[in-house]
Coordinates of C-alpha atoms in Angstrom, one line a residue:
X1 CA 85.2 83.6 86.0
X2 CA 83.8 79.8 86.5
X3 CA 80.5 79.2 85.0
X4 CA 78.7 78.8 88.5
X5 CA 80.2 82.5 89.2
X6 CA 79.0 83.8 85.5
X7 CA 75.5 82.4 86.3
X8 CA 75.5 83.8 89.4
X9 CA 76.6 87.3 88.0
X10 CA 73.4 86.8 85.6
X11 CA 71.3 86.0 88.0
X12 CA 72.4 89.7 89.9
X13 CA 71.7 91.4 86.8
X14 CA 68.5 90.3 85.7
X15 CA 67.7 91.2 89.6
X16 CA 69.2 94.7 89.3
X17 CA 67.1 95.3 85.8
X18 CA 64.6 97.4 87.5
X19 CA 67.0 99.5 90.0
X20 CA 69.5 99.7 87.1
X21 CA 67.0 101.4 85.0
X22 CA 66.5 103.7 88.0
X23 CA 69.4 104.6 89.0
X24 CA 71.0 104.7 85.7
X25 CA 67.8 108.1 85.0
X26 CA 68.4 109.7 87.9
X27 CA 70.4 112.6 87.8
X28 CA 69.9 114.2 91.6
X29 CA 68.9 111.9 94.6
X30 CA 65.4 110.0 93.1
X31 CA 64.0 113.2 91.3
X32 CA 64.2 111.5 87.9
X33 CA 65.6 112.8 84.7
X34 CA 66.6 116.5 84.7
X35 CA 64.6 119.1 83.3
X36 CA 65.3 119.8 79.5
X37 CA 67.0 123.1 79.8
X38 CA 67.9 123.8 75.9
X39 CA 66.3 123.5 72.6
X40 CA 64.9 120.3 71.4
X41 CA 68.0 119.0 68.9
X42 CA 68.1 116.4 66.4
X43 CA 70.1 113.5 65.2
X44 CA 70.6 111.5 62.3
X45 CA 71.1 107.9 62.9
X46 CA 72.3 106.2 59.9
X47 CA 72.0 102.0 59.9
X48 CA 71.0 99.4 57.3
X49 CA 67.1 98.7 57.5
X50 CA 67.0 95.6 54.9
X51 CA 69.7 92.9 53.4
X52 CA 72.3 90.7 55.6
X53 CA 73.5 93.5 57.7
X54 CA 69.8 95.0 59.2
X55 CA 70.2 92.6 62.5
X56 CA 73.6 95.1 62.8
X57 CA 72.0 97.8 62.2
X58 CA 68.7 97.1 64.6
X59 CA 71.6 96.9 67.2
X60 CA 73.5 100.2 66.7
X61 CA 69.5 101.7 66.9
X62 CA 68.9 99.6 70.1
X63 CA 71.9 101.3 71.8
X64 CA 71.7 104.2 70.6
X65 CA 68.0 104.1 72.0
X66 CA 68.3 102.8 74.9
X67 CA 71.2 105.7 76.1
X68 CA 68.6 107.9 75.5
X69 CA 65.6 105.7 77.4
X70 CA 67.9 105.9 80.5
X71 CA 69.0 109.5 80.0
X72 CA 64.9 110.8 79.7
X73 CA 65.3 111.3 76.0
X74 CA 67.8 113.9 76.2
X75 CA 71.5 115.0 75.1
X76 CA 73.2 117.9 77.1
X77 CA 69.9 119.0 78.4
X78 CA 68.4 118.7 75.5
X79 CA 65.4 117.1 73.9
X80 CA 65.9 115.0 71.2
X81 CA 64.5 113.6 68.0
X82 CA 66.4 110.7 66.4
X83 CA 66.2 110.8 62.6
X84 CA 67.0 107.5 61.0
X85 CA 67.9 106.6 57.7
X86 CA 68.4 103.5 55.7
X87 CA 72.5 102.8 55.0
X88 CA 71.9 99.7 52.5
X89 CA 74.8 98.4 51.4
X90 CA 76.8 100.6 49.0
X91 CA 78.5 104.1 48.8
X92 CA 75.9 105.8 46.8
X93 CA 72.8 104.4 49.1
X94 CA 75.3 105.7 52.4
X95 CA 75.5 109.3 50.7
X96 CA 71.9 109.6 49.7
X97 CA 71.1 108.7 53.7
X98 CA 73.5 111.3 54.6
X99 CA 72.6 114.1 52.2
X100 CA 68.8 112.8 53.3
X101 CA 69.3 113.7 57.1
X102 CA 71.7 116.9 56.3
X103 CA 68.5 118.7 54.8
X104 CA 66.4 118.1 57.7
X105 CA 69.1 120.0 60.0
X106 CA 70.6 116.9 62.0
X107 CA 72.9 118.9 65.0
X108 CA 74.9 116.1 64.1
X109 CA 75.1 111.8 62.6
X110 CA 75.7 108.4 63.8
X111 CA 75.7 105.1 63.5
X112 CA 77.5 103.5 59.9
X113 CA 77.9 99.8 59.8
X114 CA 80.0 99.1 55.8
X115 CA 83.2 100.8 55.6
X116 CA 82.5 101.8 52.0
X117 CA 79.9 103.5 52.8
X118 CA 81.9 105.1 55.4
X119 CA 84.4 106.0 53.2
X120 CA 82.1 107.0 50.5
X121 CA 80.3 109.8 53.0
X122 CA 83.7 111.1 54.7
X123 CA 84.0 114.2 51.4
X124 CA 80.0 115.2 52.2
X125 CA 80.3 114.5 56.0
X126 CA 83.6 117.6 56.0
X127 CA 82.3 119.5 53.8
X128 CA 78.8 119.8 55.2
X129 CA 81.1 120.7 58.6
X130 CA 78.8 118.3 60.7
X131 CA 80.1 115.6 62.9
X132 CA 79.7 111.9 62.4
X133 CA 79.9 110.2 66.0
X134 CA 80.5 106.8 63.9
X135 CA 79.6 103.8 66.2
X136 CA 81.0 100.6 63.6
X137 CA 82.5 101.0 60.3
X138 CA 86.3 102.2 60.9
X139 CA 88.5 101.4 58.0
X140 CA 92.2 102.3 58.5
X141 CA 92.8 104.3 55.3
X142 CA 89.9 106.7 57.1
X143 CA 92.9 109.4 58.2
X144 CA 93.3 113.2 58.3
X145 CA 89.5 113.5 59.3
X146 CA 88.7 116.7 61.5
X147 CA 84.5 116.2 61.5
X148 CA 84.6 112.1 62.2
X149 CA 84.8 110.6 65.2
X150 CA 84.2 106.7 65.4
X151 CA 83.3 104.5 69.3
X152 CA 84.3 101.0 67.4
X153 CA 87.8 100.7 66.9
X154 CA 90.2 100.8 63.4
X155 CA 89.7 97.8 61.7
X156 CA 93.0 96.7 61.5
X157 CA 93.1 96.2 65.7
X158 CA 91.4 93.0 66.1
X159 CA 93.7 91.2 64.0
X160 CA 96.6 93.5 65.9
X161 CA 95.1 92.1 69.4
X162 CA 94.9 89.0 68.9
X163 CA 98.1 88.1 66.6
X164 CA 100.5 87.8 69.1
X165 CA 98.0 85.3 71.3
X166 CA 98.1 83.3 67.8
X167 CA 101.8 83.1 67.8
X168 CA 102.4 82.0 71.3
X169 CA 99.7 79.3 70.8
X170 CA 100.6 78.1 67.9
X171 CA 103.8 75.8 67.6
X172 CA 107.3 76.5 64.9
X173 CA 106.1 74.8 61.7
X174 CA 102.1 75.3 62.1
X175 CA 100.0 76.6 59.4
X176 CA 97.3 78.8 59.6
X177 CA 94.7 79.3 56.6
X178 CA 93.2 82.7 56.3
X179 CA 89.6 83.0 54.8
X180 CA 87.7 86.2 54.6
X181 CA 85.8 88.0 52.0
X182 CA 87.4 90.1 49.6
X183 CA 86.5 93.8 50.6
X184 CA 88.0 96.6 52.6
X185 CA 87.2 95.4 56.1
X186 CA 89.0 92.0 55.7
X187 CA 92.0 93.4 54.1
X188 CA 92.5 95.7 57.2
X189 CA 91.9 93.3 59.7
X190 CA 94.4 90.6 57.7
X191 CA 96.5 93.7 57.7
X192 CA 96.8 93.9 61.0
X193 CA 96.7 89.7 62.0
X194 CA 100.0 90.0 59.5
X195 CA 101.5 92.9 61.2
X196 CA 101.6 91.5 65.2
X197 CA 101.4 87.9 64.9
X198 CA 104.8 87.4 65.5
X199 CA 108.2 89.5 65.3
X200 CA 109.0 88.1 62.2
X201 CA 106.2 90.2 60.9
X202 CA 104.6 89.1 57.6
X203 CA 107.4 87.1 57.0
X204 CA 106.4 84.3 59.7
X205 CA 106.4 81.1 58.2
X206 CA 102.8 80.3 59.9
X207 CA 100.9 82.9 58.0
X208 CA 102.8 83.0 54.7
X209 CA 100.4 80.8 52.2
X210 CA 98.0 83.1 50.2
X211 CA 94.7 84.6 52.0
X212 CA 91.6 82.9 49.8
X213 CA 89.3 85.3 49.4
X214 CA 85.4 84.8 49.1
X215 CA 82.4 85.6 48.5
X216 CA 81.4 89.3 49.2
X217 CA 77.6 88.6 49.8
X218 CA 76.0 89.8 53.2
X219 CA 73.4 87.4 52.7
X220 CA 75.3 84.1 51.7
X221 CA 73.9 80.4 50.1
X222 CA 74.5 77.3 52.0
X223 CA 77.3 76.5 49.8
X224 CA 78.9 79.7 49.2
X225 CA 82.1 79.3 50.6
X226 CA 82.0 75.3 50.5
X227 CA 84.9 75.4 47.3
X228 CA 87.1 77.8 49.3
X229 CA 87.2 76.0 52.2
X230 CA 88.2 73.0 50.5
X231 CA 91.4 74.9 49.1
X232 CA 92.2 75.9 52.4
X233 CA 91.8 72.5 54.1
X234 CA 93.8 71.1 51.1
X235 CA 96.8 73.2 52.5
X236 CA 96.2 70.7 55.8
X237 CA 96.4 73.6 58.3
X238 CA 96.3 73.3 61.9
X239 CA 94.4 76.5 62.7
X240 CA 91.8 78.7 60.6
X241 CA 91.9 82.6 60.8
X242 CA 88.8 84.4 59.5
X243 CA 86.6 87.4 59.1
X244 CA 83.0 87.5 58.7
X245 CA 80.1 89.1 60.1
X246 CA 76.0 88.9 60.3
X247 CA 74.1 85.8 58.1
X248 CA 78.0 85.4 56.4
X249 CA 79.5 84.3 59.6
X250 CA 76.3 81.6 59.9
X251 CA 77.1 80.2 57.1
X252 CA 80.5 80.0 57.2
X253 CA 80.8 78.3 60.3
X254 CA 78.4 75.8 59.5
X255 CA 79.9 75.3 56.0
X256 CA 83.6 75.0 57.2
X257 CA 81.9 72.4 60.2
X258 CA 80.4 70.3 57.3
X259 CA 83.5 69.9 55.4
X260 CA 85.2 68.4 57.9
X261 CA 87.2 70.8 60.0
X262 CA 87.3 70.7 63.5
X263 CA 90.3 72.4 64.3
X264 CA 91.0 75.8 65.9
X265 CA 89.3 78.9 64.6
X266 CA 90.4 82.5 65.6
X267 CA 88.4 85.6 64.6
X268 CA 88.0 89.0 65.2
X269 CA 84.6 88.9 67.7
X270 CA 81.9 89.8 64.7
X271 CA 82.0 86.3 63.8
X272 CA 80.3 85.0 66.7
X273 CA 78.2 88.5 67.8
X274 CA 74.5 88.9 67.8
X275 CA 72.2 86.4 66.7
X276 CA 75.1 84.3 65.3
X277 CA 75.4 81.4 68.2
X278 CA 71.8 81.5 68.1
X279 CA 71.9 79.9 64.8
X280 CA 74.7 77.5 64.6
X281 CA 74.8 74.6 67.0
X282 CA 77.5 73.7 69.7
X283 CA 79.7 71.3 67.7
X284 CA 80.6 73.5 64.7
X285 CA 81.3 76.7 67.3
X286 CA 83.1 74.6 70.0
X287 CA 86.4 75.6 69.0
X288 CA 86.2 79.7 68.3
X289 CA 88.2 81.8 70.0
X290 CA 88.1 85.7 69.3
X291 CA 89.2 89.2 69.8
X292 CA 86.4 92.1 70.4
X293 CA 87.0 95.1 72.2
X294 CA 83.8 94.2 74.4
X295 CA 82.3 91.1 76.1
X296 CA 78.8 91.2 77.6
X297 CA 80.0 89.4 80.7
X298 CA 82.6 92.2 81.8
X299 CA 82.1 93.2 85.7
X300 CA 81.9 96.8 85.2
X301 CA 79.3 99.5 86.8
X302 CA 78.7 101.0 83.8
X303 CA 78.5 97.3 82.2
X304 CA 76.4 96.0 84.9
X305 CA 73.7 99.1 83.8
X306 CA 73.7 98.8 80.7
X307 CA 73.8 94.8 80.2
X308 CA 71.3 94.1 82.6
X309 CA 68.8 97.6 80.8
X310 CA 69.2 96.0 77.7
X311 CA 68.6 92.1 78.4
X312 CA 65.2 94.1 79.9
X313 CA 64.4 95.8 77.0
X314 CA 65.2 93.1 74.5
X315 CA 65.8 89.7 76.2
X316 CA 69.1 89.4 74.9
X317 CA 72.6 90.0 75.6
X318 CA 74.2 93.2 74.1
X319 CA 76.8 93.2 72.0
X320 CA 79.8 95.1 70.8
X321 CA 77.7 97.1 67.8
X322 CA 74.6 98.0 70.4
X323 CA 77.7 99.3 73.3
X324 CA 79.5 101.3 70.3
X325 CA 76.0 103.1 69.7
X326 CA 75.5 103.5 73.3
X327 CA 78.8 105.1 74.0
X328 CA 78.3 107.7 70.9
X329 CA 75.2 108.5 72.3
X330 CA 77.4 109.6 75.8
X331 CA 79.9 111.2 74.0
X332 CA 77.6 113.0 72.1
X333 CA 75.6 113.9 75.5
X334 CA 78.6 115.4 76.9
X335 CA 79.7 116.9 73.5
X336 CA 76.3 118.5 73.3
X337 CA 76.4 119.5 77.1
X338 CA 80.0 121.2 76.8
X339 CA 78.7 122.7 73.5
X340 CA 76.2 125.5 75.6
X341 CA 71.9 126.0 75.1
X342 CA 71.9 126.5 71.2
X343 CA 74.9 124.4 70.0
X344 CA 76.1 124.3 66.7
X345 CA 77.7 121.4 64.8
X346 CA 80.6 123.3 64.5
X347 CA 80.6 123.8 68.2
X348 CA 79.7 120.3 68.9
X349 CA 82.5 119.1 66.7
X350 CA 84.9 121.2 68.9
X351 CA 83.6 119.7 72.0
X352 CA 84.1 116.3 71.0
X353 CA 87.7 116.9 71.8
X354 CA 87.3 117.9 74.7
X355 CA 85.2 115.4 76.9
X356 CA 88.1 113.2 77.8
X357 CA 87.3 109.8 79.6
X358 CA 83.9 107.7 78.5
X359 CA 82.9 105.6 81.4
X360 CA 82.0 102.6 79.4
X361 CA 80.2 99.1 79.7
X362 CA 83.8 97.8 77.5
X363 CA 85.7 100.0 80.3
X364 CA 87.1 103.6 80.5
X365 CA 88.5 104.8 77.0
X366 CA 89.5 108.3 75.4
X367 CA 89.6 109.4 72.3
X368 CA 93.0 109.2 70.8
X369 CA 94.4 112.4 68.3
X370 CA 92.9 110.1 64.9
X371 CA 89.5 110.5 66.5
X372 CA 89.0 106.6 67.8
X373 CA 89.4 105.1 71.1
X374 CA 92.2 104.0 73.1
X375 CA 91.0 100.9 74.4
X376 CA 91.0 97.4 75.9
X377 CA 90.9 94.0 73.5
X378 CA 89.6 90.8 75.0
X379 CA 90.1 87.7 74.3
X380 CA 86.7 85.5 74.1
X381 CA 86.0 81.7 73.4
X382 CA 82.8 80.4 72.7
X383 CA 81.2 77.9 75.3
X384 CA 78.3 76.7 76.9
X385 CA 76.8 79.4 79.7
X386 CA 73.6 77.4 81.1
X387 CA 71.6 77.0 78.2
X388 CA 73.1 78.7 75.6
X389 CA 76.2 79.4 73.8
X390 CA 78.0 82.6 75.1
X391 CA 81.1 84.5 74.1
X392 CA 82.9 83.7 77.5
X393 CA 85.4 86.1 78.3
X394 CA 88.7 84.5 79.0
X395 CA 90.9 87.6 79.6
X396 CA 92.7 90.8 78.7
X397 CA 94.6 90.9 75.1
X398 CA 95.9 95.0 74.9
X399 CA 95.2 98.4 74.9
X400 CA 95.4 99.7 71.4
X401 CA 94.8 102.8 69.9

């Protein structure tokens, strides 16, 4: 899409806010939302409130929000009330949330942004037999799981999506250095970068040197990652892979900007999501290219409703954490729906499987037999869309999952 085109597509959804938030409530003709025709349900949300990953969180409770803003508060016909609890940043502060909004008789949870706290929860989430509609964390060793359900992806797919892009760009005797924090999230992602970059596997000559691993803080000082970088540009690559997220990915950019690299940088889409290209300026983001399985600028109906509902409600363009939250509030609307007028979570849980095809702002997806979607990757670079910086999308990577 050129950029007079993407303007112009802007232009028709700011227009449409009003009518979008219209049509996308009305259920029959222009009578408005239906009339609640079950018992009033709740649901625990769970989402960090505080430390480097609350502007992730805020997004997973804007989407989540704004599903039910346009569906006239309800799921399945039923009122609800949407219980929130602060994540943090560990396993123990994840279960204490959970075991929190369990004892106040949740119908069922979502939301989750850190993977350990994801994996820290599964053992209370499937033995308290209530399902977790995840909408972020997705780690790959998360297997065998009958009562969680995750909208994001598996971890290890945006370095699956856009390895073999990497490959075909990058010439026979190129280096690439790989920088990420050392936790699980990064290791699955490398994982998967490793696994599809080329056909020689991890054996390709391109990615062989060692993965530096850095600092694990969510909240990050300005020269945090300055002494790793150096080792890495000491290896005189001609490309940088990485993996950060939130306040990290700030300061990472503009670190790996001020010592000196202006190379290419390929990412899985976190890096430059939310408020990120709001902080870092033009020159050191120039040259990022990444993978996301969601671009705000995708010509979609269901894109065109919900992009344009939420640059309404919070002057800013949505991104892949706010659509996952969206899309478990829909599946958990049908789920609910299928489930009859006084579901269980058990019931619910068995309905999940059966609510085939999400019409989503990312595009349609299903939900494939580990409980994830099957869906599309794009391929994004950061440019200049009027007067800001904007994940442009530049095409169509693969369906995985």
């Amino acid at each position: 899409m050129s950029q007079m085109n993407r303007r112009r597509a802007l232009q028709l959804l700011a227009a449409l806010g009003t009518t979008g938030l219209t049509a996308a409530c009305a259920t029959d003709g222009d009578d408005g939302p239906a009339t609640p025709t079950g018992k009033p349900v709740k649901i625990g949300l769970i989402a960090p409130q505080t430390g480097g990953l609350k502007a992730i969180g805020d997004e997973i409770v804007n989407g989540f929000q704004l599903y039910l803003t346009l569906n006239g508060q309800q799921l399945g016909g039923h009122p609800v009330t949407v219980v929130t609890a602060d994540e943090g940043e560990t396993a123990k502060t994840g279960k204490a949330a959970v075991d929190s909004l369990l004892k106040q008789g949740v119908l069922a949870l979502t939301g989750v942004v850190n993977s350990a706290v994801m994996v820290g929860i599964r053992d209370t989430v499937e033995k308290a037999r209530v399902p977790l509609v995840g909408s972020n964390a997705s780690p790959k060793s998360l297997q065998s799981v009958v009562y969680i359900w995750r909208t994001s992806y598996v971890l290890d797919e945006p370095g699956r999506a856009i390895g073999p892009y990497m490959a075909q760009r990058l010439p026979t005797g190129s280096r690439v250095a790989i920088i990420a924090p050392d936790n699980l999230g990064s290791r699955d992602v490398i994982q998967g970068l490793q696994a599809q970059f080329s056909t020689a596997g991890t054996g390709d000559p391109r990615i062989a040197d060692p993965v530096i691993w850095t600092d694990t803080s969510s909240t990050p000082g300005g020269t945090a990652y300055a002494a790793d970088i150096r080792t890495a540009l000491a290896r005189q690559p001609d490309a940088i892979f990485c993996h950060f997220a939130g306040p990290a990915a700030v300061q990472f950019i503009k670190q790996l900007y001020r010592e000196g690299w202006t190379g290419p940088i390929y990412a899985p889409g976190f890096l430059t999501e939310g408020t990120v290209l709001d902080e870092v300026q033009e020159v050191e983001a120039r040259n990022i290219v990444t993978a996301l399985n969601y671009s705000a600028d995708l010509n979609n109906t269901a894109n065109r409703t919900f992009a344009s509902a939420y640059r309404k409600t919070h002057g800013a363009s949505p991104t892949t954490y706010a659509m996952a939250s969206y899309d478990a509030a829909q599946v958990l609307d049908k789920a609910i729906r299928l489930a009859g007028g006084d579901p269980t979570p058990q019931q619910v849980n068995l309905a999940l499987g059966k609510i085939g095809q999400i019409d989503s702002p990312r595009g349609a997806w299903q939900f494939n037999q580990p409980r994830t979607p099957q869906q599309k990757w794009y391929l994004r670079k950061v440019q200049r869309d009027g007067q800001v910086l904007s994940n442009v999308l530049i095409n169509e990577l693969a369906t995985l999952g």
